CSV table of N, CA, C and O in Angstrom, one decimal:
chain,number,residue,atom,x,y,z
A,1,MET,N,83.2,69.7,48.7
A,1,MET,CA,83.2,70.9,49.5
A,1,MET,C,82.1,71.9,49.3
A,1,MET,O,81.5,72.0,48.1
A,2,SER,N,82.0,73.0,50.3
A,2,SER,CA,81.1,74.1,50.0
A,2,SER,C,81.5,74.9,49.0
A,2,SER,O,82.6,74.9,48.7
A,3,THR,N,80.5,75.6,48.3
A,3,THR,CA,80.8,76.6,47.2
A,3,THR,C,81.3,77.8,47.6
A,3,THR,O,82.0,78.3,46.6
A,4,ASN,N,80.6,78.1,48.6
A,4,ASN,CA,81.0,79.7,49.0
A,4,ASN,C,82.1,79.8,50.4
A,4,ASN,O,82.8,80.8,50.5
A,5,THR,N,81.9,78.8,51.1
A,5,THR,CA,82.8,78.8,52.4
A,5,THR,C,83.4,77.3,52.8
A,5,THR,O,82.6,76.6,52.6
A,6,VAL,N,84.7,77.4,52.8
A,6,VAL,CA,85.3,76.3,53.3
A,6,VAL,C,85.3,76.1,55.1
A,6,VAL,O,85.6,77.0,55.6
A,7,THR,N,84.7,75.0,55.5
A,7,THR,CA,84.4,74.8,56.8
A,7,THR,C,85.5,74.1,57.3
A,7,THR,O,86.2,73.5,56.7
A,8,ARG,N,85.3,73.9,58.7
A,8,ARG,CA,86.5,73.0,59.5
A,8,ARG,C,85.8,71.6,58.7
A,8,ARG,O,87.0,70.6,58.7
A,9,ALA,N,84.8,71.1,58.7
A,9,ALA,CA,84.1,69.9,58.2
A,9,ALA,C,84.7,69.7,56.9
A,9,ALA,O,85.3,68.6,56.5
A,10,ASP,N,84.7,70.6,55.8
A,10,ASP,CA,85.4,70.5,54.7
A,10,ASP,C,86.8,70.2,54.8
A,10,ASP,O,87.4,69.3,53.9
A,11,LEU,N,87.5,70.9,55.8
A,11,LEU,CA,89.1,70.7,55.8
A,11,LEU,C,89.2,69.1,56.4
A,11,LEU,O,90.4,68.6,55.7
A,12,ALA,N,88.5,69.0,57.3
A,12,ALA,CA,88.7,67.2,57.7
A,12,ALA,C,88.2,66.4,56.6
A,12,ALA,O,89.0,65.4,56.6
A,13,GLU,N,87.4,66.6,55.8
A,13,GLU,CA,87.1,65.7,54.7
A,13,GLU,C,88.2,65.7,53.6
A,13,GLU,O,88.4,64.7,53.2
A,14,ALA,N,88.8,66.9,53.6
A,14,ALA,CA,90.2,66.6,52.6
A,14,ALA,C,91.0,66.1,53.0
A,14,ALA,O,91.9,65.3,52.5
A,15,VAL,N,91.4,66.2,54.4
A,15,VAL,CA,92.5,65.4,55.1
A,15,VAL,C,92.4,64.0,54.9
A,15,VAL,O,93.1,63.3,54.7
A,16,TYR,N,91.0,63.5,55.2
A,16,TYR,CA,90.5,62.2,55.3
A,16,TYR,C,90.7,61.5,53.8
A,16,TYR,O,91.4,60.8,53.7
A,17,ARG,N,90.3,62.3,52.6
A,17,ARG,CA,90.4,61.8,51.4
A,17,ARG,C,92.0,62.1,50.8
A,17,ARG,O,92.4,61.0,50.3
A,18,GLU,N,92.9,62.9,51.2
A,18,GLU,CA,94.2,63.0,50.8
A,18,GLU,C,95.2,62.4,51.6
A,18,GLU,O,96.1,61.8,51.1
A,19,ILE,N,95.1,61.9,52.9
A,19,ILE,CA,96.0,61.4,53.7
A,19,ILE,C,95.5,60.0,54.1
A,19,ILE,O,96.3,59.1,54.3
A,20,GLY,N,94.4,59.9,54.2
A,20,GLY,CA,93.8,58.7,54.7
A,20,GLY,C,93.5,58.3,56.0
A,20,GLY,O,93.3,57.1,56.6
A,21,LEU,N,93.7,59.5,57.0
A,21,LEU,CA,93.3,59.3,58.2
A,21,LEU,C,91.9,58.9,58.4
A,21,LEU,O,91.0,59.3,57.5
A,22,SER,N,91.5,58.5,59.4
A,22,SER,CA,90.0,58.4,59.7
A,22,SER,C,89.5,59.6,59.8
A,22,SER,O,89.8,60.7,60.1
A,23,ARG,N,88.2,59.3,59.6
A,23,ARG,CA,87.3,61.0,59.7
A,23,ARG,C,87.4,61.6,61.0
A,23,ARG,O,87.6,62.8,61.1
A,24,SER,N,87.5,60.7,62.0
A,24,SER,CA,87.5,61.5,63.4
A,24,SER,C,89.0,62.1,63.7
A,24,SER,O,89.1,63.1,64.0
A,25,GLU,N,90.1,61.2,63.2
A,25,GLU,CA,91.3,61.6,63.2
A,25,GLU,C,91.6,62.8,62.3
A,25,GLU,O,92.3,63.8,63.0
A,26,SER,N,91.1,63.0,61.4
A,26,SER,CA,91.2,64.1,60.3
A,26,SER,C,90.5,65.1,61.1
A,26,SER,O,91.1,66.4,61.1
A,27,ALA,N,89.4,65.1,61.7
A,27,ALA,CA,88.9,66.5,62.3
A,27,ALA,C,89.4,66.8,63.3
A,27,ALA,O,89.8,67.9,63.9
A,28,GLU,N,90.1,65.7,64.4
A,28,GLU,CA,91.1,66.2,65.5
A,28,GLU,C,92.4,66.9,64.9
A,28,GLU,O,92.6,67.9,65.5
A,29,LEU,N,92.9,66.4,63.8
A,29,LEU,CA,94.0,67.1,63.3
A,29,LEU,C,93.8,68.4,62.9
A,29,LEU,O,94.6,69.4,63.3
A,30,VAL,N,92.6,68.8,62.2
A,30,VAL,CA,92.4,70.3,61.9
A,30,VAL,C,92.1,70.9,63.0
A,30,VAL,O,92.4,72.1,63.0
A,31,GLU,N,91.3,70.4,63.8
A,31,GLU,CA,91.1,71.4,65.3
A,31,GLU,C,92.2,71.5,66.0
A,31,GLU,O,92.8,72.7,66.6
A,32,SER,N,93.6,70.6,66.0
A,32,SER,CA,94.7,71.0,66.5
A,32,SER,C,95.3,71.9,66.0
A,32,SER,O,96.2,72.6,66.5
A,33,VAL,N,95.5,71.8,64.6
A,33,VAL,CA,96.0,73.0,63.8
A,33,VAL,C,95.5,74.3,64.2
A,33,VAL,O,96.1,75.3,64.2
A,34,ILE,N,94.2,74.5,64.2
A,34,ILE,CA,93.4,75.5,64.4
A,34,ILE,C,93.9,76.2,65.9
A,34,ILE,O,94.0,77.3,66.2
A,35,ASP,N,93.8,75.0,66.8
A,35,ASP,CA,93.9,75.6,68.3
A,35,ASP,C,95.5,76.2,68.3
A,35,ASP,O,95.7,77.1,69.1
A,36,HIS,N,96.4,75.4,67.5
A,36,HIS,CA,97.9,75.9,67.8
A,36,HIS,C,98.0,77.3,67.1
A,36,HIS,O,98.8,78.0,67.5
A,37,ILE,N,97.4,77.6,66.2
A,37,ILE,CA,97.4,78.9,65.5
A,37,ILE,C,96.7,79.7,66.4
A,37,ILE,O,97.3,81.1,66.5
A,38,SER,N,95.7,79.5,67.0
A,38,SER,CA,95.0,80.4,67.7
A,38,SER,C,95.8,80.8,69.1
A,38,SER,O,96.0,82.1,69.5
A,39,ASP,N,96.4,79.8,69.7
A,39,ASP,CA,97.2,79.9,71.0
A,39,ASP,C,98.4,80.7,70.5
A,39,ASP,O,98.6,81.6,71.3
A,40,ALA,N,99.0,80.5,69.4
A,40,ALA,CA,100.4,81.4,69.1
A,40,ALA,C,99.8,83.0,69.0
A,40,ALA,O,100.5,83.8,69.4
A,41,LEU,N,98.8,83.0,68.5
A,41,LEU,CA,98.1,84.4,68.2
A,41,LEU,C,98.0,85.2,69.5
A,41,LEU,O,98.2,86.1,69.7
A,42,LEU,N,97.1,84.3,70.5
A,42,LEU,CA,97.0,84.8,71.8
A,42,LEU,C,98.4,85.2,72.5
A,42,LEU,O,97.9,85.9,73.4
A,43,ARG,N,99.4,84.3,72.3
A,43,ARG,CA,100.6,84.7,72.9
A,43,ARG,C,101.6,86.0,72.1
A,43,ARG,O,102.3,86.4,72.6
A,44,GLY,N,100.6,86.5,71.3
A,44,GLY,CA,101.1,87.6,70.6
A,44,GLY,C,102.2,87.4,69.5
A,44,GLY,O,103.0,88.4,68.9
A,45,GLU,N,102.2,86.2,69.3
A,45,GLU,CA,103.2,85.4,68.1
A,45,GLU,C,102.6,85.8,66.7
A,45,GLU,O,101.3,85.8,66.5
A,46,SER,N,103.5,85.8,65.8
A,46,SER,CA,102.8,85.8,64.4
A,46,SER,C,102.9,84.3,63.8
A,46,SER,O,103.8,83.6,64.3
A,47,VAL,N,102.2,83.9,63.0
A,47,VAL,CA,102.0,82.6,62.5
A,47,VAL,C,102.4,82.7,61.1
A,47,VAL,O,101.6,83.5,60.2
A,48,LYS,N,103.3,82.3,60.4
A,48,LYS,CA,103.7,82.1,59.1
A,48,LYS,C,103.5,80.8,58.5
A,48,LYS,O,104.3,79.7,59.1
A,49,LEU,N,102.8,80.6,57.7
A,49,LEU,CA,102.7,79.3,56.8
A,49,LEU,C,103.2,79.4,55.4
A,49,LEU,O,102.5,80.2,54.7
A,50,ALA,N,104.6,78.9,55.4
A,50,ALA,CA,105.0,78.9,54.0
A,50,ALA,C,104.0,78.6,52.7
A,50,ALA,O,103.3,77.8,52.8
A,51,GLY,N,104.2,79.4,51.8
A,51,GLY,CA,103.4,79.3,50.7
A,51,GLY,C,101.8,79.8,50.7
A,51,GLY,O,101.1,79.6,49.7
A,52,PHE,N,101.5,80.1,52.1
A,52,PHE,CA,100.3,80.7,52.2
A,52,PHE,C,100.0,81.9,52.9
A,52,PHE,O,99.3,82.6,52.0
A,53,GLY,N,100.7,82.2,53.8
A,53,GLY,CA,100.6,83.6,54.4
A,53,GLY,C,101.1,83.7,55.7
A,53,GLY,O,101.4,82.8,56.4
A,54,THR,N,100.7,84.7,56.2
A,54,THR,CA,101.2,85.1,57.8
A,54,THR,C,100.1,85.8,58.5
A,54,THR,O,99.4,86.7,57.9
A,55,PHE,N,99.8,85.3,59.5
A,55,PHE,CA,98.7,86.0,60.5
A,55,PHE,C,99.2,86.7,61.6
A,55,PHE,O,100.4,86.3,62.0
A,56,SER,N,99.1,87.9,61.9
A,56,SER,CA,99.6,88.7,62.9
A,56,SER,C,98.5,89.6,63.6
A,56,SER,O,97.7,89.9,62.9
A,57,LEU,N,99.0,90.1,64.8
A,57,LEU,CA,98.3,90.9,65.6
A,57,LEU,C,98.7,92.5,65.1
A,57,LEU,O,100.1,92.6,65.1
A,58,ARG,N,98.0,93.4,65.2
A,58,ARG,CA,98.3,94.7,64.8
A,58,ARG,C,97.6,95.5,65.7
A,58,ARG,O,96.4,95.5,65.9
A,59,ASP,N,98.3,96.5,66.2
A,59,ASP,CA,97.6,97.6,67.2
A,59,ASP,C,97.1,98.7,66.3
A,59,ASP,O,97.9,99.4,65.4
A,60,LYS,N,95.8,99.1,66.7
A,60,LYS,CA,95.2,100.5,65.7
A,60,LYS,C,95.2,101.4,66.8
A,60,LYS,O,94.6,101.2,67.9
A,61,LYS,N,95.6,102.5,66.5
A,61,LYS,CA,95.2,103.5,67.3
A,61,LYS,C,94.0,104.3,67.4
A,61,LYS,O,93.4,103.9,66.4
A,62,GLU,N,93.7,105.1,68.4
A,62,GLU,CA,92.4,105.7,68.5
A,62,GLU,C,92.4,106.7,67.4
A,62,GLU,O,93.1,107.3,67.1
A,63,ARG,N,91.2,106.7,66.9
A,63,ARG,CA,90.8,107.8,65.7
A,63,ARG,C,89.4,108.4,65.7
A,63,ARG,O,88.6,107.7,66.4
A,64,MET,N,89.0,109.4,65.0
A,64,MET,CA,87.9,109.7,64.8
A,64,MET,C,87.2,109.1,63.6
A,64,MET,O,87.8,109.0,62.3
A,65,GLY,N,86.0,108.5,63.8
A,65,GLY,CA,85.3,108.0,62.7
A,65,GLY,C,83.8,109.1,62.5
A,65,GLY,O,83.7,110.0,63.4
A,66,ARG,N,82.9,108.6,61.8
A,66,ARG,CA,81.7,109.1,61.6
A,66,ARG,C,80.6,108.2,61.3
A,66,ARG,O,80.6,107.1,60.7
A,67,ASN,N,79.6,108.2,62.3
A,67,ASN,CA,78.5,107.6,62.2
A,67,ASN,C,77.9,107.8,60.8
A,67,ASN,O,77.3,108.8,60.6
A,68,PRO,N,77.9,106.7,59.9
A,68,PRO,CA,77.1,106.8,58.6
A,68,PRO,C,75.5,107.3,58.5
A,68,PRO,O,75.3,108.0,57.5
A,69,LYS,N,74.8,107.0,59.5
A,69,LYS,CA,73.4,107.4,59.5
A,69,LYS,C,73.3,108.7,60.0
A,69,LYS,O,72.2,109.7,59.3
A,70,THR,N,74.2,109.5,60.9
A,70,THR,CA,73.7,110.7,61.2
A,70,THR,C,74.7,111.6,61.0
A,70,THR,O,74.7,113.0,61.0
A,71,GLY,N,76.0,111.3,60.4
A,71,GLY,CA,77.1,111.9,60.1
A,71,GLY,C,77.9,112.6,61.4
A,71,GLY,O,78.7,113.3,61.0
A,72,GLU,N,77.4,112.2,62.5
A,72,GLU,CA,78.2,112.8,63.7
A,72,GLU,C,79.7,112.3,63.8
A,72,GLU,O,79.7,110.8,63.6
A,73,ALA,N,80.3,112.9,64.2
A,73,ALA,CA,82.0,112.4,64.5
A,73,ALA,C,81.9,111.6,65.7
A,73,ALA,O,81.3,112.1,66.9
A,74,VAL,N,82.6,110.3,65.6
A,74,VAL,CA,82.5,109.5,66.9
A,74,VAL,C,84.0,109.0,67.0
A,74,VAL,O,84.5,108.6,66.0
A,75,PRO,N,84.5,109.1,68.5
A,75,PRO,CA,85.6,108.6,68.6
A,75,PRO,C,85.7,107.0,68.6
A,75,PRO,O,84.8,106.3,68.8
A,76,ILE,N,86.7,106.4,67.5
A,76,ILE,CA,86.8,104.8,67.9
A,76,ILE,C,88.0,104.5,68.4
A,76,ILE,O,89.1,105.1,68.1
A,77,THR,N,87.8,103.7,69.5
A,77,THR,CA,89.1,103.6,70.4
A,77,THR,C,90.0,102.6,69.8
A,77,THR,O,89.9,101.9,68.9
A,78,SER,N,91.0,102.6,70.5
A,78,SER,CA,92.3,101.7,70.0
A,78,SER,C,91.8,100.3,70.3
A,78,SER,O,91.2,100.1,71.2
A,79,ARG,N,92.3,99.6,69.4
A,79,ARG,CA,92.3,97.9,69.6
A,79,ARG,C,93.4,97.3,68.8
A,79,ARG,O,94.1,97.8,68.1
A,80,ARG,N,93.2,96.1,69.1
A,80,ARG,CA,94.2,95.0,68.6
A,80,ARG,C,93.3,94.1,67.6
A,80,ARG,O,92.4,93.7,67.8
A,81,VAL,N,93.9,94.1,66.3
A,81,VAL,CA,93.1,93.4,65.3
A,81,VAL,C,94.0,92.2,64.7
A,81,VAL,O,95.3,92.5,64.8
A,82,LEU,N,93.3,91.4,64.3
A,82,LEU,CA,94.2,90.2,63.4
A,82,LEU,C,94.1,90.5,61.9
A,82,LEU,O,93.2,91.1,61.4
A,83,SER,N,95.2,90.4,61.4
A,83,SER,CA,95.5,90.6,60.2
A,83,SER,C,96.3,89.4,59.5
A,83,SER,O,96.9,88.8,60.0
A,84,PHE,N,96.0,89.3,58.1
A,84,PHE,CA,96.5,88.3,57.3
A,84,PHE,C,97.2,88.8,56.0
A,84,PHE,O,96.6,90.0,55.5
A,85,LYS,N,98.3,88.6,55.9
A,85,LYS,CA,99.1,88.7,54.7
A,85,LYS,C,99.4,87.5,53.7
A,85,LYS,O,100.1,86.9,54.4
A,86,PRO,N,98.7,87.5,52.6
A,86,PRO,CA,99.0,86.3,51.7
A,86,PRO,C,100.5,86.3,51.3
A,86,PRO,O,101.1,87.3,50.9
A,87,SER,N,101.1,85.2,51.1
A,87,SER,CA,102.2,85.0,50.3
A,87,SER,C,102.2,85.3,49.1
A,87,SER,O,101.4,85.3,48.3
A,88,GLN,N,103.5,85.6,48.6
A,88,GLN,CA,103.5,85.8,47.3
A,88,GLN,C,103.0,84.6,46.2
A,88,GLN,O,102.5,84.8,45.3
A,89,VAL,N,103.2,83.4,46.6
A,89,VAL,CA,102.8,82.2,46.0
A,89,VAL,C,101.2,81.9,46.0
A,89,VAL,O,100.8,81.9,44.8
A,90,MET,N,100.7,82.4,47.0
A,90,MET,CA,99.3,82.5,47.2
A,90,MET,C,98.6,83.5,46.3
A,90,MET,O,97.7,83.5,45.7
A,91,ARG,N,99.2,84.8,46.3
A,91,ARG,CA,98.6,85.7,45.5
A,91,ARG,C,98.8,85.5,44.1
A,91,ARG,O,97.6,85.7,43.4
A,92,GLU,N,99.8,84.8,43.8
A,92,GLU,CA,100.2,84.6,42.1
A,92,GLU,C,99.1,83.4,41.6
A,92,GLU,O,98.4,83.4,40.9
A,93,ARG,N,99.0,82.4,42.7
A,93,ARG,CA,97.9,81.5,42.5
A,93,ARG,C,96.6,82.0,42.4
A,93,ARG,O,95.6,81.7,41.6
A,94,VAL,N,95.9,82.8,43.4
A,94,VAL,CA,94.6,83.5,43.3
A,94,VAL,C,94.6,84.2,42.0
A,94,VAL,O,93.6,84.2,41.3
A,95,ASP,N,95.5,85.2,41.7
A,95,ASP,CA,95.4,85.8,40.6
A,95,ASP,C,95.3,85.2,39.2
A,95,ASP,O,94.5,85.5,38.2
A,96,SER,N,96.0,83.9,39.2
A,96,SER,CA,95.8,83.4,37.8
A,96,SER,C,94.7,82.6,37.8
A,96,SER,O,94.1,82.5,36.6
A,97,ALA,N,93.9,82.4,39.1
A,97,ALA,CA,92.8,81.7,39.1
A,97,ALA,C,91.7,82.5,38.6
A,97,ALA,O,90.8,82.2,37.6
A,98,LEU,N,91.8,83.9,39.2
A,98,LEU,CA,91.0,84.7,38.7
A,98,LEU,C,90.8,85.2,37.4
A,98,LEU,O,89.9,85.7,36.6
A,99,SER,N,92.0,85.4,36.9
A,99,SER,CA,92.4,86.0,35.4
A,99,SER,C,91.9,85.0,34.4
A,99,SER,O,91.6,85.1,33.2
A,100,ASN,N,92.0,83.5,34.7
A,100,ASN,CA,91.2,82.6,33.8
A,100,ASN,C,89.7,82.5,33.8
A,100,ASN,O,89.4,81.4,32.8
A,101,LYS,N,89.1,83.2,34.5
A,101,LYS,CA,87.5,83.1,34.5
A,101,LYS,C,87.1,83.9,33.3
A,101,LYS,O,87.5,84.7,32.8
């Protein structure tokens, strides 16, 4: 797997090694899971993966921001953003891995 970023190809390769599906079936499975997650989010649903976390859409209100170059106040329009909240299991796993370094 890559050192800095996990790609779809990396996930498909992991499925191939762990489960034993063919490489093309593994790639199709990864694509299918990503498509299902995306479709659910587009419908406005939250996606909860037990032991991993929850993906959800959040509405942000319009607010005033500042152009860092000029210092000028600029309105930032309201928008919908994707957010991810890791599960407690994932938080603990990452924390323990980082504290062991």
